[in-house]
GROMACS .gro file of C-alpha atoms in nm:
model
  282
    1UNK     CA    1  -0.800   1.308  -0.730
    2UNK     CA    2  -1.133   1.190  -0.588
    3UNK     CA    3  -1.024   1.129  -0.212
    4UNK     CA    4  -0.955   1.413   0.076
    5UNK     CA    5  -0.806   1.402   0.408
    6UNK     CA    6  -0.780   1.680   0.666
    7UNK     CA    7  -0.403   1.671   0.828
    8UNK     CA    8  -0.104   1.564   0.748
    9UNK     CA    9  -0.130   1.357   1.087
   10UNK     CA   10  -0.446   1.155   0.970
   11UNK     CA   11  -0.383   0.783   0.783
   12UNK     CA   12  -0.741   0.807   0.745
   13UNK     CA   13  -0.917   0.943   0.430
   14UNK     CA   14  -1.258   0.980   0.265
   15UNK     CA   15  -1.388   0.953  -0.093
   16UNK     CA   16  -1.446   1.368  -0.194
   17UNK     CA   17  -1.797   1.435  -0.266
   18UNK     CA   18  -1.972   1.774  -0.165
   19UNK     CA   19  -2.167   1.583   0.131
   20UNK     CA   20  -1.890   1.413   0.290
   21UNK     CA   21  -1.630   1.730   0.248
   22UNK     CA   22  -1.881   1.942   0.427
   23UNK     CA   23  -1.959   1.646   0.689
   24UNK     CA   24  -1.561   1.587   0.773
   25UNK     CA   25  -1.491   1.952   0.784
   26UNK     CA   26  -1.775   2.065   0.963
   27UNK     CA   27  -1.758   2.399   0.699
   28UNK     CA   28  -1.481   2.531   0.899
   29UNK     CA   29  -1.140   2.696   0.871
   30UNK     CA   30  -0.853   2.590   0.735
   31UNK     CA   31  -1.074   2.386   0.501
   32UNK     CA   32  -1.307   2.644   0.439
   33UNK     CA   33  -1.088   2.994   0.287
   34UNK     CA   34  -1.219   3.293   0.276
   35UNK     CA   35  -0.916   3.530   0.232
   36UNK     CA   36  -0.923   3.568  -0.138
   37UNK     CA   37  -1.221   3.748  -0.332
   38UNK     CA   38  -1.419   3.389  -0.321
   39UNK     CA   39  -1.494   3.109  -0.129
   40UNK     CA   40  -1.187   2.819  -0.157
   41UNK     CA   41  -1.163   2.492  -0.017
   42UNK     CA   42  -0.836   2.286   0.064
   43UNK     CA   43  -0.716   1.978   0.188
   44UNK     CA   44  -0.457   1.712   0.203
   45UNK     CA   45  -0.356   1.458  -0.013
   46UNK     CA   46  -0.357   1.127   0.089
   47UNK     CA   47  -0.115   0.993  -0.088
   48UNK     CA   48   0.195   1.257  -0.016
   49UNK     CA   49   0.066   1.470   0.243
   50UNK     CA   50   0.091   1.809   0.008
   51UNK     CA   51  -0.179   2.052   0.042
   52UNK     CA   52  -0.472   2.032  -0.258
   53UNK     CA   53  -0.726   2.236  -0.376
   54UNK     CA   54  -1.078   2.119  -0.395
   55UNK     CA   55  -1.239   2.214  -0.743
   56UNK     CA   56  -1.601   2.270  -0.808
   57UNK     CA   57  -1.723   2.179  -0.494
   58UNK     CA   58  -2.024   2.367  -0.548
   59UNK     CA   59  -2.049   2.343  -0.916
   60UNK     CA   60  -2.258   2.074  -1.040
   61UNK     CA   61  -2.192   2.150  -1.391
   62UNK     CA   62  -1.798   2.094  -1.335
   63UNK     CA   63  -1.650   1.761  -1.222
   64UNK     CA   64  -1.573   1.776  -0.862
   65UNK     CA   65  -1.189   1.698  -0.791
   66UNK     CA   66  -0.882   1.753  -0.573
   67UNK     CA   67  -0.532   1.909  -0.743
   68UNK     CA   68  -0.199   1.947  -0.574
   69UNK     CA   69  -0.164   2.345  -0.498
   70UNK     CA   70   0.187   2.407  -0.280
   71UNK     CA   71   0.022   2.754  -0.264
   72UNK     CA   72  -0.170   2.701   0.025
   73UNK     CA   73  -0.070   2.599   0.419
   74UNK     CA   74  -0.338   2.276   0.496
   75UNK     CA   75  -0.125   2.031   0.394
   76UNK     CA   76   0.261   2.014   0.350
   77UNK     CA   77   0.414   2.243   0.061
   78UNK     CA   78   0.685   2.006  -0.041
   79UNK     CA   79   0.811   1.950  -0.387
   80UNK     CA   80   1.064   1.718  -0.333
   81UNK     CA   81   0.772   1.430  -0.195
   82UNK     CA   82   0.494   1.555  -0.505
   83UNK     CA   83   0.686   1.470  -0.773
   84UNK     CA   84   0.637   1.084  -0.601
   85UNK     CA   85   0.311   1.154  -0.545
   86UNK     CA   86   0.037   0.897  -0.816
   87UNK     CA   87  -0.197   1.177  -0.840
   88UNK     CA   88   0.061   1.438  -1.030
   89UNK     CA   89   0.075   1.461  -1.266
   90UNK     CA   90   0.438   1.521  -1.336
   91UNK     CA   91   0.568   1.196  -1.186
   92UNK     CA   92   0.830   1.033  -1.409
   93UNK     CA   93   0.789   0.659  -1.475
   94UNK     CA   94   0.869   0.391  -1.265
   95UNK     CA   95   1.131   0.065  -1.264
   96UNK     CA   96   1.120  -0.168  -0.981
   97UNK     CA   97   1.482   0.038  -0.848
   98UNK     CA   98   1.385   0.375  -0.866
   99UNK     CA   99   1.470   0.567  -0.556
  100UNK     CA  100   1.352   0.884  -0.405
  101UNK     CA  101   1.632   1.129  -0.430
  102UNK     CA  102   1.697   1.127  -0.134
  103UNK     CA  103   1.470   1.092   0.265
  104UNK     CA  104   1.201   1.301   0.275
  105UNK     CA  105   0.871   1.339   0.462
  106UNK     CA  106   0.672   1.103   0.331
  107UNK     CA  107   0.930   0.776   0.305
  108UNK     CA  108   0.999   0.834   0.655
  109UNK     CA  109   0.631   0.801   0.745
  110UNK     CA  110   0.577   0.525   0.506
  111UNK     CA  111   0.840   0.341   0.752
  112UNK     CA  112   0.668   0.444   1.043
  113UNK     CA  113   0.374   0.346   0.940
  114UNK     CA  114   0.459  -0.010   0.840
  115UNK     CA  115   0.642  -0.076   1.187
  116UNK     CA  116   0.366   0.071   1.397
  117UNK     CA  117   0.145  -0.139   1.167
  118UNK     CA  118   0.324  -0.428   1.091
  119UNK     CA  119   0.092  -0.686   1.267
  120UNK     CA  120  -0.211  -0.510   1.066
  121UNK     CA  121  -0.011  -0.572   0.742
  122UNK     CA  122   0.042  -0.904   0.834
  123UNK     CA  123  -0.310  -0.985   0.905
  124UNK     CA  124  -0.409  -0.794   0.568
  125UNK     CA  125  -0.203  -1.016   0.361
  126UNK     CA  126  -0.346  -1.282   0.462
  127UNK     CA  127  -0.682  -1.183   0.408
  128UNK     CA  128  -0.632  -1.026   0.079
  129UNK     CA  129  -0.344  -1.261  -0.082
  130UNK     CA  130  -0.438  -1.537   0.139
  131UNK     CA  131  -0.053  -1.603   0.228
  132UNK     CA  132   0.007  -1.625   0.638
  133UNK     CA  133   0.332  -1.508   0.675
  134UNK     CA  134   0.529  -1.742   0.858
  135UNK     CA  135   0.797  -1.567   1.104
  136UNK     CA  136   1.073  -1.659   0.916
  137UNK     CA  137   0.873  -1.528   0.646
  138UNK     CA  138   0.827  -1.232   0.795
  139UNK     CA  139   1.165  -1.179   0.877
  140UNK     CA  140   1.325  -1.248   0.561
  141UNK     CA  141   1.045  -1.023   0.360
  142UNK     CA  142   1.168  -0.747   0.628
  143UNK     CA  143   1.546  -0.810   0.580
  144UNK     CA  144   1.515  -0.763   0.182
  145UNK     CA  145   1.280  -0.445   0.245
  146UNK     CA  146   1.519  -0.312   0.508
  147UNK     CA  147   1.812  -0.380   0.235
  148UNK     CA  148   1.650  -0.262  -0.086
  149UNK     CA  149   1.538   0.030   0.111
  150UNK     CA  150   1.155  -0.045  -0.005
  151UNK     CA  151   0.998   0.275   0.151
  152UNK     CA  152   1.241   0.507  -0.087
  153UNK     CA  153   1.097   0.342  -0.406
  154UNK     CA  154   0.979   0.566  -0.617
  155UNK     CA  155   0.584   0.416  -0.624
  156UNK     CA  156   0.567   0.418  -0.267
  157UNK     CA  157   0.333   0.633  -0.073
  158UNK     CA  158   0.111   0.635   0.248
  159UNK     CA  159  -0.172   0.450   0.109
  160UNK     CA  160   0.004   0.131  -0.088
  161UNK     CA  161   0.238   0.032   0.226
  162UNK     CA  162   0.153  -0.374   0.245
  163UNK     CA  163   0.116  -0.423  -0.138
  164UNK     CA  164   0.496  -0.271  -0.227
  165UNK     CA  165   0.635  -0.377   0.083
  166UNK     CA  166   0.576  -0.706  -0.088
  167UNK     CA  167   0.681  -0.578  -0.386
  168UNK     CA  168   1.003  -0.432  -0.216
  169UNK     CA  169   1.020  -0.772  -0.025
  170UNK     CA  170   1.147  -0.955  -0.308
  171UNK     CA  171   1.098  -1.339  -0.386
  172UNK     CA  172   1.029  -1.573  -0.083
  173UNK     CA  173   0.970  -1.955  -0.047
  174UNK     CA  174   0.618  -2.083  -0.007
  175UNK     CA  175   0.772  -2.320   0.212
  176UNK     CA  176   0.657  -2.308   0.578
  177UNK     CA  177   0.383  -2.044   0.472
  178UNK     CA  178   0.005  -2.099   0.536
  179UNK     CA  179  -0.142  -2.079   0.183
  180UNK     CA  180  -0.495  -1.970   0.286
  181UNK     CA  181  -0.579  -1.891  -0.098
  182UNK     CA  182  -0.798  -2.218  -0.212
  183UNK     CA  183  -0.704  -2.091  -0.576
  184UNK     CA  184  -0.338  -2.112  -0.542
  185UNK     CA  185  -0.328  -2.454  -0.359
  186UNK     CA  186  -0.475  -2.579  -0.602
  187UNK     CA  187  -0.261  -2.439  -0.878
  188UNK     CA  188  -0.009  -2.615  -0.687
  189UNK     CA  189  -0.126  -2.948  -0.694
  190UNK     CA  190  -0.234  -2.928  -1.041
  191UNK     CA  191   0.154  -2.868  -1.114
  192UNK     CA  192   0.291  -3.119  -0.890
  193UNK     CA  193   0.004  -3.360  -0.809
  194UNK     CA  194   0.201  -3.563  -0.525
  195UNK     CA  195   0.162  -3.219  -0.299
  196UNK     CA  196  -0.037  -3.185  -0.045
  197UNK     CA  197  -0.122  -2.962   0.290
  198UNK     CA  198  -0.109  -3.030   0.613
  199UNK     CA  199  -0.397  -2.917   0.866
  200UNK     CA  200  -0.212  -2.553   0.886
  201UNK     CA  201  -0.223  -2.508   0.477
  202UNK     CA  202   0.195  -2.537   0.499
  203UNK     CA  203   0.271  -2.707   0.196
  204UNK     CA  204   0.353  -3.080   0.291
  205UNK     CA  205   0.663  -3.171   0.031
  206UNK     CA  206   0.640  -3.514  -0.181
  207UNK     CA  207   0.904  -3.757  -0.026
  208UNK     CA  208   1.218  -3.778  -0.263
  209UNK     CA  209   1.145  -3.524  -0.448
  210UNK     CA  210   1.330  -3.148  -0.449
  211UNK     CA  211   1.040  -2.872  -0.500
  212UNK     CA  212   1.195  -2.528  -0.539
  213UNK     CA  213   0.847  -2.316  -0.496
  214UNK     CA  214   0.879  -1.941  -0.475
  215UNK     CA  215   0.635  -1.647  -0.497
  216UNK     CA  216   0.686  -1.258  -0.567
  217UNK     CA  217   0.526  -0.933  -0.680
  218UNK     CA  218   0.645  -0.732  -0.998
  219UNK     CA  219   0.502  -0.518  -1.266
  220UNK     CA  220   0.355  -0.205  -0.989
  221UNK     CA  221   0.147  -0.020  -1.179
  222UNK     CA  222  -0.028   0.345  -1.079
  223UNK     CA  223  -0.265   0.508  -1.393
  224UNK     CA  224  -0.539   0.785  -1.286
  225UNK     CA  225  -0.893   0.738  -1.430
  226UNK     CA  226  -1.138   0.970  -1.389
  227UNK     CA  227  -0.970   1.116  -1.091
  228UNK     CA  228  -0.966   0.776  -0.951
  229UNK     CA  229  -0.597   0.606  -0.860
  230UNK     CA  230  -0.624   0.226  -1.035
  231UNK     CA  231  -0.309   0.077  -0.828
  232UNK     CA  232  -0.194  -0.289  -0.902
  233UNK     CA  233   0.076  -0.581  -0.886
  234UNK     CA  234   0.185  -0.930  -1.011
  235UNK     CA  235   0.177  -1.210  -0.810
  236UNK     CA  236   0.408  -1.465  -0.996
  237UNK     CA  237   0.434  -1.824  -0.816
  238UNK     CA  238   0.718  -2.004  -0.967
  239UNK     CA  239   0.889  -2.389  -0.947
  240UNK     CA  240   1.174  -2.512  -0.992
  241UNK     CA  241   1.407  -2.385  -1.272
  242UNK     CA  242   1.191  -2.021  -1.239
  243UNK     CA  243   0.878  -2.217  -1.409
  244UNK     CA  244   0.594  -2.012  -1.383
  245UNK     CA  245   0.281  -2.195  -1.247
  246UNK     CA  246   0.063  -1.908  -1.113
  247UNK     CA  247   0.048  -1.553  -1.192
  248UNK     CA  248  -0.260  -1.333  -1.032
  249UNK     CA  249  -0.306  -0.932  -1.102
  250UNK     CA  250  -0.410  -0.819  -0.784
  251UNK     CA  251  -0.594  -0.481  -0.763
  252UNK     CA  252  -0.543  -0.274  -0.432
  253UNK     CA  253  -0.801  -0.155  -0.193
  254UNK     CA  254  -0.644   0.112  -0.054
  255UNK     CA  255  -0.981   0.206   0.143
  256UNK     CA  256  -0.960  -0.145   0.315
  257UNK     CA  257  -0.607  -0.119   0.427
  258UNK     CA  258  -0.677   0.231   0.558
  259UNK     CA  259  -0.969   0.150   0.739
  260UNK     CA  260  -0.786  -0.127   0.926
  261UNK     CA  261  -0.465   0.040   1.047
  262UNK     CA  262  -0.791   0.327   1.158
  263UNK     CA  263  -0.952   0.035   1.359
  264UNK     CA  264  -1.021   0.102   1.701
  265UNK     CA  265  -1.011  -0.308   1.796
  266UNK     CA  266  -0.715  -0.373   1.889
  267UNK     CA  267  -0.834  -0.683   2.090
  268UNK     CA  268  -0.633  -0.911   1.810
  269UNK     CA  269  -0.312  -0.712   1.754
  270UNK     CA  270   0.035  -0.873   1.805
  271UNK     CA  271   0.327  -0.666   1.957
  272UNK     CA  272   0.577  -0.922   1.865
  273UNK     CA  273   0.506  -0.863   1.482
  274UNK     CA  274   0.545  -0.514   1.549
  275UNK     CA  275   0.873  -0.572   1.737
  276UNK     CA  276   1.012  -0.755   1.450
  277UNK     CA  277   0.950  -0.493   1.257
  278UNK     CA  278   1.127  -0.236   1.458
  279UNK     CA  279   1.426  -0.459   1.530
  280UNK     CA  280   1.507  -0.429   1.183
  281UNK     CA  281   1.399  -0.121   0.991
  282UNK     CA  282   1.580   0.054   1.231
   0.00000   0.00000   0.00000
């Protein structure tokens, strides 16, 4: 893996490169090991919270990564929560159902996460899908994550939270939803061209008419490449009947949503999202 943290507390992380390693861990113990008959360097993943090795950190002939090693007491040493983990590469496939064994570590702080966070997911949705979650949106997204128990899916970890709690939200009406995303109202209209949007983006319904219009995420995918995870989803927008008329591969930015849930502004946040939230993922 290219990307470090330093505790298992931190939802922060950094791309690895010698500079920045040396920067974030000031060259200092635990990160810096020097009980063996060499130098080592460790850290934590990101993703599951397991302790990692760094490799070739001072080798400029070798390609400079991170790899799980349970040998070593910076991160967690937990086998149960690696064998979820993107970057191992043991992890079995995926379905949209698979479930963690059982609670562990890291799906209870995937939970956590999303409650303490929920306004910040709510706010990154709309920025990245360009969907503003109405309340009733909200709730009902929440009530089908709550139900399908979305943090215990297999392809869950700390750093994908808003993109499969959509996933794990299941299909939701566009109905009462700000569609922000220029590009899907006009998909929209080119389907149906008697709809239109009012000044809040809500989808303003053709008198006479019924308009079934839904949208969900499918087909997660996780692949490594060159160390780097490439993380994505389906948005499918469907009519009435299950008609397809929009689908969008959306890439995630786990940087972005890590930064923001970091932010130290929390001049905008919104305590009744988060309530929600806790009221039922309880």
């Amino acid at each position: 893996m290219n990307i470090f943290k330093l505790r298992t507390t931190d939802t922060e992380f950094f791309t690895l490169s010698k500079s920045e390693f040396e920067q974030k861990t000031a060259l200092k113990e635990p990160w810096y090991n020097h009980l063996a008959d060499h130098e080592r360097h460790f850290a934590v993943c990101p993703a599951c919270n397991n302790s990692t090795q760094i490799l070739h950190l001072y080798n400029e002939t070798q390609t400079l990564h991170a790899k799980h090693d349970l040998g070593v007491a910076v991160g967690r040493q937990d086998r149960q929560t690696l064998q979820y983990c993107p970057y191992y590469s043991g992890k079995s496939a995926m379905t949209e159902n698979s479930r963690r064994a059982n609670e562990d570590a890291v799906s209870f702080e995937i939970k956590r996460i999303l409650i303490d966070n929920f306004d910040r997911v709510i706010y990154f949705i709309k920025k990245t899908i360009g969907i503003r979650l109405s309340h009733r949106g909200q709730m009902a997204r929440l009530e089908n994550y709550q139900n399908s128990r979305g943090w215990l899916y297999t392809g869950a970890n700390l750093i994908n939270i808003p993109w499969i709690f959509l996933y794990q939200g299941r299909a939701g009406t566009l109905a009462g939803q700000g569609i922000t995303n220029e590009t899907i109202r006009d998909v929209l209209v080119a389907w149906d061209d008697d709809i239109t949007f009012d000044s809040y983006n809500q989808i303003v319904f053709p008198a006479g008419k019924y308009l079934d219009i839904n949208i969900s995420f499918l087909d997660h995918r996780q692949n490594i490449v060159d160390e780097t995870l490439d993380e994505s989803i389906a948005m499918r927008i469907t009519g009435n009947d299950g008609e397809v008329i929009h689908t969008e591969r959306i890439t995630f930015n786990h940087d972005y949503f890590t930064r923001l849930i970091n932010s130290g502004n929390h001049q905008f946040r919104n305590p009744e999202q988060v309530a929600l939230a806790a009221s039922i993922l309880k």
